[in-house]
mmCIF file of C-alpha atoms in Angstrom:
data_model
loop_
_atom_site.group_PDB
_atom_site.id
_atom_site.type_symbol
_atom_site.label_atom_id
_atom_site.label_comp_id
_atom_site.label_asym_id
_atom_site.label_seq_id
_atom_site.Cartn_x
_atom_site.Cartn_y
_atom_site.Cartn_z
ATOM 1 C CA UNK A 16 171.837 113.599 125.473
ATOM 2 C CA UNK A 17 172.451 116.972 123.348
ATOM 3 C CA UNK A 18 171.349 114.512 120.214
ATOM 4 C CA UNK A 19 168.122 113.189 121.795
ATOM 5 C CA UNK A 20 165.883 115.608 120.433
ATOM 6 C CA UNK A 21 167.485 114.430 117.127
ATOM 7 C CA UNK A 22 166.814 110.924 116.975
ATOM 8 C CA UNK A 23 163.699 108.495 116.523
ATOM 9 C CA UNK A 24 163.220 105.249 117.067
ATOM 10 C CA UNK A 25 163.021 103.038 113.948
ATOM 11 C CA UNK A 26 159.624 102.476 113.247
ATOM 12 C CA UNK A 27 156.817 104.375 111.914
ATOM 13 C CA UNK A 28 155.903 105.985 115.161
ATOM 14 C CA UNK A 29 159.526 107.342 114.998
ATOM 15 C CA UNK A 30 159.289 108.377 111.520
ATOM 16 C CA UNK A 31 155.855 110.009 111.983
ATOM 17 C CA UNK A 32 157.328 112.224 115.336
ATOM 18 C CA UNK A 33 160.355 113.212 113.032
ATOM 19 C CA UNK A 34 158.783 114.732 110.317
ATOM 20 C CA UNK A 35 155.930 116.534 113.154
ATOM 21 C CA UNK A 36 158.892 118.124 114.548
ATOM 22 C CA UNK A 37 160.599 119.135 110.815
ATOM 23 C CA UNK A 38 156.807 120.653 109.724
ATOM 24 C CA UNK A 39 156.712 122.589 113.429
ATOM 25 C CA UNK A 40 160.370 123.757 112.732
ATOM 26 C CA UNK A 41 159.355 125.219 109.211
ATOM 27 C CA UNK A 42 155.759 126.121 110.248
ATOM 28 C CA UNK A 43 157.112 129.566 110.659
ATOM 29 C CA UNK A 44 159.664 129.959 108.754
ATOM 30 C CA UNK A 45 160.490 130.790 104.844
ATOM 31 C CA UNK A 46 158.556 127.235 103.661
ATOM 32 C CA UNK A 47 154.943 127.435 105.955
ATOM 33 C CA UNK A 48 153.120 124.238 105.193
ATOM 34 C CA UNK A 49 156.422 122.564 104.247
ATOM 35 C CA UNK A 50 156.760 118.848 103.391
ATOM 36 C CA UNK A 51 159.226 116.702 101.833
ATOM 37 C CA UNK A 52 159.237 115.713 98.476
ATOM 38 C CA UNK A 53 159.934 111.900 97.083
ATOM 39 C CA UNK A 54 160.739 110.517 93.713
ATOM 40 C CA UNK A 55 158.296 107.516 92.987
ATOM 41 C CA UNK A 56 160.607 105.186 94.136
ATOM 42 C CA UNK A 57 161.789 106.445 97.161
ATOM 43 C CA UNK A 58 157.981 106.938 97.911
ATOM 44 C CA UNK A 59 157.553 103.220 97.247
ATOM 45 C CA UNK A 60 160.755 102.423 99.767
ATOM 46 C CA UNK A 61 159.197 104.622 102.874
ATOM 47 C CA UNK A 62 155.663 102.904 101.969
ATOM 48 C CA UNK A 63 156.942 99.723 102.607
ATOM 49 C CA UNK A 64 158.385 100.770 105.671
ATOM 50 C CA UNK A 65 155.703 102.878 107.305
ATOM 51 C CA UNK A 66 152.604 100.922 106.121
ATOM 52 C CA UNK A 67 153.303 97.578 108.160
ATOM 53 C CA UNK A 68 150.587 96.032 110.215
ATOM 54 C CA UNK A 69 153.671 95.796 113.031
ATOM 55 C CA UNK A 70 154.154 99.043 113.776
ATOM 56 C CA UNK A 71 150.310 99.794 114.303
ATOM 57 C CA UNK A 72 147.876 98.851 117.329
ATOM 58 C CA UNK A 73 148.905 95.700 119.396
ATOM 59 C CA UNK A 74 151.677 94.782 116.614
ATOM 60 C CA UNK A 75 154.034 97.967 117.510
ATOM 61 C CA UNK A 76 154.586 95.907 120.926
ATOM 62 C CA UNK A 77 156.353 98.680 122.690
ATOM 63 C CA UNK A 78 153.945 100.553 124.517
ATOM 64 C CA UNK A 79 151.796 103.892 123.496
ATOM 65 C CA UNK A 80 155.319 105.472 122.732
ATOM 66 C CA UNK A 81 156.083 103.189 119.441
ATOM 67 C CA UNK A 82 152.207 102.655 118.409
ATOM 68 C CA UNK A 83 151.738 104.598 115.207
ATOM 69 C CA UNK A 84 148.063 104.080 115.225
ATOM 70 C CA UNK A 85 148.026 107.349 117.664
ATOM 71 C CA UNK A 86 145.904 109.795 115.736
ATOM 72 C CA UNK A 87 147.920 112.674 115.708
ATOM 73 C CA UNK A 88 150.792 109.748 113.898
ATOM 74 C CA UNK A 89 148.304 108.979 111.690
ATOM 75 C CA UNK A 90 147.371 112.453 110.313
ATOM 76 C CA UNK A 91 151.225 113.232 109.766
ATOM 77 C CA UNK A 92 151.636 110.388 107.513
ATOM 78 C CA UNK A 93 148.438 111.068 105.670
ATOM 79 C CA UNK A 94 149.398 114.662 105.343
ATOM 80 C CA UNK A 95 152.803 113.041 103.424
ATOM 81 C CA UNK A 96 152.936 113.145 99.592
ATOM 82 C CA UNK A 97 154.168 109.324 99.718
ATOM 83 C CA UNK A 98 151.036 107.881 98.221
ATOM 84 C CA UNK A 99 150.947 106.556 94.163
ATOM 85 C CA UNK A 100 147.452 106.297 91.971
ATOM 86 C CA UNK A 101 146.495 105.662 88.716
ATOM 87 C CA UNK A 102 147.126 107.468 85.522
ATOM 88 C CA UNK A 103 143.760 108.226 83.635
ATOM 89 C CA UNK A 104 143.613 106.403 80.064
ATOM 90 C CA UNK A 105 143.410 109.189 77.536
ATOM 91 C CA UNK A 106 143.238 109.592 73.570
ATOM 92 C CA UNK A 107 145.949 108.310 71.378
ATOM 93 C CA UNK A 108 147.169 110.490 68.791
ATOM 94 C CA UNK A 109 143.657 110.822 67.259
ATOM 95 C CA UNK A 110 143.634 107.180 65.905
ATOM 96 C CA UNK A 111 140.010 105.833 64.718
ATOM 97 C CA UNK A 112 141.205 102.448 65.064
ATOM 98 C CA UNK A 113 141.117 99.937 68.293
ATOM 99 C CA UNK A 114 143.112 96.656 67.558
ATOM 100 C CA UNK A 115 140.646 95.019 70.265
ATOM 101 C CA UNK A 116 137.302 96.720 68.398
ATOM 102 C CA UNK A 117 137.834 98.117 65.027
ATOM 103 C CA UNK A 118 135.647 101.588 64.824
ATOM 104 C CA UNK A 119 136.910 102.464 68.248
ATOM 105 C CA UNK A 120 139.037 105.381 68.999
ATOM 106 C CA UNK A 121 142.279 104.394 70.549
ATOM 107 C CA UNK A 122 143.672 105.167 74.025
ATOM 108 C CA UNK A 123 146.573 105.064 75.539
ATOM 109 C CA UNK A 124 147.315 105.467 79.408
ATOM 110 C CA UNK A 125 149.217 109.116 80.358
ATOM 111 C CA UNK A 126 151.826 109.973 82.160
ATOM 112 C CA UNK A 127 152.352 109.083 85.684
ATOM 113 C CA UNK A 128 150.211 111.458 88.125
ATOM 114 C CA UNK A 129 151.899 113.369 91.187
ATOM 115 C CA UNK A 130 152.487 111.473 94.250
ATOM 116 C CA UNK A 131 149.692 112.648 96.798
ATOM 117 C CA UNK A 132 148.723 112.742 100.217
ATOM 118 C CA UNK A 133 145.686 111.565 102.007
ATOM 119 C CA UNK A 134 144.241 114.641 103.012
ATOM 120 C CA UNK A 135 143.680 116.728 99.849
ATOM 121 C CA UNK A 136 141.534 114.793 97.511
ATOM 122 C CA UNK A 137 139.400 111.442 98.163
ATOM 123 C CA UNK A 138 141.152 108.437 97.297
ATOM 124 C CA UNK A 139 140.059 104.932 97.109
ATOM 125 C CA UNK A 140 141.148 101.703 96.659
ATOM 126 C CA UNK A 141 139.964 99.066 93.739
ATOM 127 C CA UNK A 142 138.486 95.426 95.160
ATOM 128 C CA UNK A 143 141.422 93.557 94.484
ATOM 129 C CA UNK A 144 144.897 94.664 93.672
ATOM 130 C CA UNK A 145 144.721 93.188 90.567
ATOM 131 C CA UNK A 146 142.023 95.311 88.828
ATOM 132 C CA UNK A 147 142.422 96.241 85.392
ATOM 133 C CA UNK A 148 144.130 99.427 85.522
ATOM 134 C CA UNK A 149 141.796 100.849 82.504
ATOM 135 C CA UNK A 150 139.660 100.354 84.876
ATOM 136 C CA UNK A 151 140.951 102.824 87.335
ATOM 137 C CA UNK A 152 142.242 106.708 87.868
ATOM 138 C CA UNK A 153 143.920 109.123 89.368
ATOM 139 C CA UNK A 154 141.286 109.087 92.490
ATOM 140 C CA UNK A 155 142.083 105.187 92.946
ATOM 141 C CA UNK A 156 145.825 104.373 95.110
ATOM 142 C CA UNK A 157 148.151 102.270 93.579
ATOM 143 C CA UNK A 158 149.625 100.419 96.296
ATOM 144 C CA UNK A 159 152.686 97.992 96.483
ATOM 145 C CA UNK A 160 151.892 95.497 98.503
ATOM 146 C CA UNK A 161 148.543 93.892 99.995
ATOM 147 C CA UNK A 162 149.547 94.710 103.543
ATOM 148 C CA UNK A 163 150.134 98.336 102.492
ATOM 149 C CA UNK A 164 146.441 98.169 101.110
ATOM 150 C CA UNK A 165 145.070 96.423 104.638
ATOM 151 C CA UNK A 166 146.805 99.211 106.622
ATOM 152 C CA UNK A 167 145.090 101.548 104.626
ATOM 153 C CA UNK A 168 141.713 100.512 104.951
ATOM 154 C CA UNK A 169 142.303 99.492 108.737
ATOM 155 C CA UNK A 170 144.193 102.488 109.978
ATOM 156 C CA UNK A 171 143.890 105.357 107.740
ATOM 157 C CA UNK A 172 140.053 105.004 106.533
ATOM 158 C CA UNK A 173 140.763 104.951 102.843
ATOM 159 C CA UNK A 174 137.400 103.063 101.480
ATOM 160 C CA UNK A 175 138.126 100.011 99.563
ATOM 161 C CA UNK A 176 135.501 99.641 96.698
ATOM 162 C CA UNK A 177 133.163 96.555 96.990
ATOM 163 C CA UNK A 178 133.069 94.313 93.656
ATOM 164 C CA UNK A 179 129.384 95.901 93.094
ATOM 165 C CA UNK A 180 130.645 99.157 93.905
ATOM 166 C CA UNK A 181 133.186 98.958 91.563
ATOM 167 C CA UNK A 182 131.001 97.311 88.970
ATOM 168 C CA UNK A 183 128.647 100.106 89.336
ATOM 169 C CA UNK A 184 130.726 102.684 89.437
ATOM 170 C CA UNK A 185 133.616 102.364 87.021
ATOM 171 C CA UNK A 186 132.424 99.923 84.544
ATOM 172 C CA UNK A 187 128.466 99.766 83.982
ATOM 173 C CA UNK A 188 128.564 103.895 84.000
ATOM 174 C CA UNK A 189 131.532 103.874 81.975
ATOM 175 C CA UNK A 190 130.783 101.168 79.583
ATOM 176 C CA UNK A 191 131.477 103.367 76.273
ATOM 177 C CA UNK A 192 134.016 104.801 77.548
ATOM 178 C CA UNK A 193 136.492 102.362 78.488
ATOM 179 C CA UNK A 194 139.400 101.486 76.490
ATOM 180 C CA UNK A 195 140.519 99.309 75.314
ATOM 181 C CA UNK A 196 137.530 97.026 74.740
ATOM 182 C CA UNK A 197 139.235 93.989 75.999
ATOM 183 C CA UNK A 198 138.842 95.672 79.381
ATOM 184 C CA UNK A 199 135.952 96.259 78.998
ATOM 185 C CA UNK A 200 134.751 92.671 78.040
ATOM 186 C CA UNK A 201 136.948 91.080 80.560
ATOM 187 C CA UNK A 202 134.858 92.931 83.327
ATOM 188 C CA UNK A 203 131.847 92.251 82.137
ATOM 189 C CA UNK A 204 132.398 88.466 81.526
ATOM 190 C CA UNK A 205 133.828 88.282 84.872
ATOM 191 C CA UNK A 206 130.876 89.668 86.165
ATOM 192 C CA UNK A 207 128.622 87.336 84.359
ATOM 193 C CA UNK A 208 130.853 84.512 85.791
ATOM 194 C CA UNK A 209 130.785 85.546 89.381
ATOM 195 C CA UNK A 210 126.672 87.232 89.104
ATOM 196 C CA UNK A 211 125.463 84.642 91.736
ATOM 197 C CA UNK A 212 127.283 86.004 94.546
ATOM 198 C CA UNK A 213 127.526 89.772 93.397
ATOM 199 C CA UNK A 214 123.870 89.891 93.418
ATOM 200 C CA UNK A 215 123.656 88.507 96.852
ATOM 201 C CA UNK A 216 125.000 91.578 97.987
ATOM 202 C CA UNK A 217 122.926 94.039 96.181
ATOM 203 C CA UNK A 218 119.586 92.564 94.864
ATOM 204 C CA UNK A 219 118.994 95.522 92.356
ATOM 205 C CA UNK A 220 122.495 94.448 90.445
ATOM 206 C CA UNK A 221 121.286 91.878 87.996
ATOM 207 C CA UNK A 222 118.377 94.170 86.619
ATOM 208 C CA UNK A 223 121.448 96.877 86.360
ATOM 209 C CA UNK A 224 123.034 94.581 84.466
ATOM 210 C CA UNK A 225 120.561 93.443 82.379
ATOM 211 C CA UNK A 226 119.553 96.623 81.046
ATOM 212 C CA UNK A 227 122.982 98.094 80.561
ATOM 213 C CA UNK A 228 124.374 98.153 76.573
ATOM 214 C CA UNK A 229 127.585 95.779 77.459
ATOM 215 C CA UNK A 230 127.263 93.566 74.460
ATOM 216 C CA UNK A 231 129.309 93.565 71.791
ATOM 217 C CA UNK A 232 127.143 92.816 68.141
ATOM 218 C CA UNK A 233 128.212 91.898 64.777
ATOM 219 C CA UNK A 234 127.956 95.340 63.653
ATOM 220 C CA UNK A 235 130.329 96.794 66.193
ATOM 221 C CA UNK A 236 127.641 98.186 68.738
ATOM 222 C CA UNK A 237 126.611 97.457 72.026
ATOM 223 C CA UNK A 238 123.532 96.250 73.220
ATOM 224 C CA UNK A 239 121.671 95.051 76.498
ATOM 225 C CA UNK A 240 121.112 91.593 77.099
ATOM 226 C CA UNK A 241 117.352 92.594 77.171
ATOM 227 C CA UNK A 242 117.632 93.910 73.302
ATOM 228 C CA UNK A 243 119.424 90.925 72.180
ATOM 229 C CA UNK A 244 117.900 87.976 70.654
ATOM 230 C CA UNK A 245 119.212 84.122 72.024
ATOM 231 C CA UNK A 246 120.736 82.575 68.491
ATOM 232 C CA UNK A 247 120.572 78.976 69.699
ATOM 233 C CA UNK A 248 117.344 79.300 68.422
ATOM 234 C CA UNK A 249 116.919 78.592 64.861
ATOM 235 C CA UNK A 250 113.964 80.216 63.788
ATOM 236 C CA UNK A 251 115.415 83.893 65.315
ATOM 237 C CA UNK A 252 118.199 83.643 63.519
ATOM 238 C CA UNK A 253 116.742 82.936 60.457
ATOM 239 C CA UNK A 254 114.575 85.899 60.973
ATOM 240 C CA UNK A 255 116.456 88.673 62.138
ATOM 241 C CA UNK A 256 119.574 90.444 61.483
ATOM 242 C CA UNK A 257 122.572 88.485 62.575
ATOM 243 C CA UNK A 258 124.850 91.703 63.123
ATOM 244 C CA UNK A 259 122.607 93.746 65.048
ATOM 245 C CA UNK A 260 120.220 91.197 66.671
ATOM 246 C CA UNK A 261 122.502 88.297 68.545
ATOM 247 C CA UNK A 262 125.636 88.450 70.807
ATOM 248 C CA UNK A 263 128.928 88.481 69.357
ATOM 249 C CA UNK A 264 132.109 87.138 71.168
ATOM 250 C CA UNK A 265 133.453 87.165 73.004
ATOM 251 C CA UNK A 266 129.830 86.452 74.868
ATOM 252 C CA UNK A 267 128.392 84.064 72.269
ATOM 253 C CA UNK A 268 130.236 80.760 73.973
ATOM 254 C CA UNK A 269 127.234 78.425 75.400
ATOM 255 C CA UNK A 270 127.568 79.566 78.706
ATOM 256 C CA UNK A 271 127.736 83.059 78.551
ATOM 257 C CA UNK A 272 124.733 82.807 76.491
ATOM 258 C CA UNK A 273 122.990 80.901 78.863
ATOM 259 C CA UNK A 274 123.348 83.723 81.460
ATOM 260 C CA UNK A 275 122.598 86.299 79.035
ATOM 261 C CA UNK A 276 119.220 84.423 78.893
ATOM 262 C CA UNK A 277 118.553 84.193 82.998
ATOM 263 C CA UNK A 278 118.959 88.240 82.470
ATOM 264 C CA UNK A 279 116.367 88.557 79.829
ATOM 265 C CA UNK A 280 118.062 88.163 76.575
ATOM 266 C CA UNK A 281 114.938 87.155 74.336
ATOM 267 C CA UNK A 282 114.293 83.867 73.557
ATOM 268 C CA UNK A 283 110.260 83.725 71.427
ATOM 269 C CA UNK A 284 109.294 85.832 68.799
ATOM 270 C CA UNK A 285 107.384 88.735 70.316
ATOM 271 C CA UNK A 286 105.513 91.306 68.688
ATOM 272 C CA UNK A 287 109.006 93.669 69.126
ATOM 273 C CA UNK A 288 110.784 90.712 67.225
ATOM 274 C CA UNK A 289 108.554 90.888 64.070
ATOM 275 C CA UNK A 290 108.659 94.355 64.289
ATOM 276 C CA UNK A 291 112.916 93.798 64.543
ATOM 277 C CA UNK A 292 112.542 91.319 61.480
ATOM 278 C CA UNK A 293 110.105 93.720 59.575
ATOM 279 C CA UNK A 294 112.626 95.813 59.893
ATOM 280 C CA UNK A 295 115.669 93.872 58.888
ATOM 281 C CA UNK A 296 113.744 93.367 55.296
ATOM 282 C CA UNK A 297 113.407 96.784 55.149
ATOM 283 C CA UNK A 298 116.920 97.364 55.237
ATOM 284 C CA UNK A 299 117.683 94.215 53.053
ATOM 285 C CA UNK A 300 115.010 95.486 50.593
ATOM 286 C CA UNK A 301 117.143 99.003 50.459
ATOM 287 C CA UNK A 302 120.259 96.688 49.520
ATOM 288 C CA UNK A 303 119.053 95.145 46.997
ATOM 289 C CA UNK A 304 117.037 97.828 45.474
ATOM 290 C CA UNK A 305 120.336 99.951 45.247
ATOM 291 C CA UNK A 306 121.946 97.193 43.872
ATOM 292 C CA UNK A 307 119.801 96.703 40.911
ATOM 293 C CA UNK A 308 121.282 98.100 37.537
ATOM 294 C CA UNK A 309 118.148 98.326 34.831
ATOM 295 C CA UNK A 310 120.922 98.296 32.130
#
């Protein structure tokens, strides 16, 4: 009996009443506002105890006394610095070089962020587990497990992103910023793969897309589908400039192309694409004229 007040029961519930008690014990002591501190791996171990689906709701099975879903439960283990997120991608040594897109500034990813807790800063969660992580930051968790993720979103109100969300938000407003480009180009062509049933969930998407400078060229830039020219047509490519005016890969493979041109890429020669060509013997005129040696 004299070690009752002690002991928990094994299970979250039990874990979550423990550490209440420990933060009441030090509330007023030398260490107000204590709480424990975990290396990442022992952070990783009490995760994958705590954050089961069986210790929460009808799957704790043991009456109100074992059912960690009890609010004042689940603000304790929010308030625990247990949780893991992303490092931010930051420069590399000052390169100018990008194996994946020469021109491009490397990056590399930095150091592992603090653990955190739930309560100081907005976290979310990426679609799928297996986002990119140059895709993500220090505001997105980095979970171990999908059930650890599901418990999450189902118990502790952490937002998971939806795939337009995300696409939105961390890729078509980050477009020249993400590194390395392969990233980058995998989202995008992913996107372009799946646009069907991303738009069905937010009608204003494609034109987003569309309009948005994703495209790698010949020269190195990026363009918009809607400033790009379709080069399975002869006669455009025979008039413009092939490293600024066409797709280069990895989006010039038949079927990327042919989505390119359901989101506007052009495809007849417009008033803009004489103007494009006039242009292109401009510059070709300037080349040749500084070529030419009277002598």
């Amino acid at each position: 009996p004299a070690m009752a007040g002690f002991l928990a029961p094994a299970s979250a519930a039990g874990f979550a009443d423990a550490f209440a008690r420990a933060v009441a014990r030090n509330a007023g002591g030398t260490h107000p506002g204590w709480s424990p501190t975990f290396t990442r791996e022992e952070a990783a171990n009490l995760r994958g105890f705590v954050l089961r689906r069986r210790w929460f709701g009808r799957g704790a099975g043991s009456g109100p006394d074992f059912d960690a879903a009890d609010p004042e439960r689940v603000a304790s283990l929010a308030s625990l610095r247990m949780y893991e997120a992303f490092p931010e991608p930051e420069p590399a040594g000052g390169g100018d070089n990008d194996d994946d897109a020469p021109g491009e500034r490397t990056w590399k990813r930095s150091s592992d962020p603090p653990l955190l807790d739930l309560v100081s800063a907005p976290v979310t969660l990426a679609p799928h587990r297996g986002t990119d992580p140059a895709l993500l930051g220090t505001d997105f968790l980095n979970t171990s497990s999908d059930e650890e993720s599901a418990v999450l979103v189902e118990r502790f109100g952490v937002e998971r992103l939806t795939d337009q969300k995300f696409l939105r938000q961390r890729v078509l407003s980050r477009l020249d910023r993400i590194r390395p480009a392969r990233a980058r180009n995998d989202a995008m062509l992913d996107a372009l793969r799946r646009l069907p049933s991303l738009c069905a969930g937010d009608g204003s998407l494609a034109r987003a897309i569309a309009i948005s400078p994703f495209v790698p060229t010949a020269s190195g830039t990026l363009a918009a589908p809607t400033h790009l020219y379709d080069p399975r047509i002869p006669e455009l490519v025979a008039l413009l400039d092939r490293n600024t005016s066409f797709p280069a890969a990895p989006f010039d493979d038949d079927a990327t192309l042919g989505i390119l041109a359901s989101l506007g890429m052009r495809s007849t020669v417009t008033q803009t694409a004489v103007l494009d060509a006039a242009m292109t013997a401009e510059r070709l005129g300037d080349v040749a004229g500084d070529a030419y040696d009277p002598a």
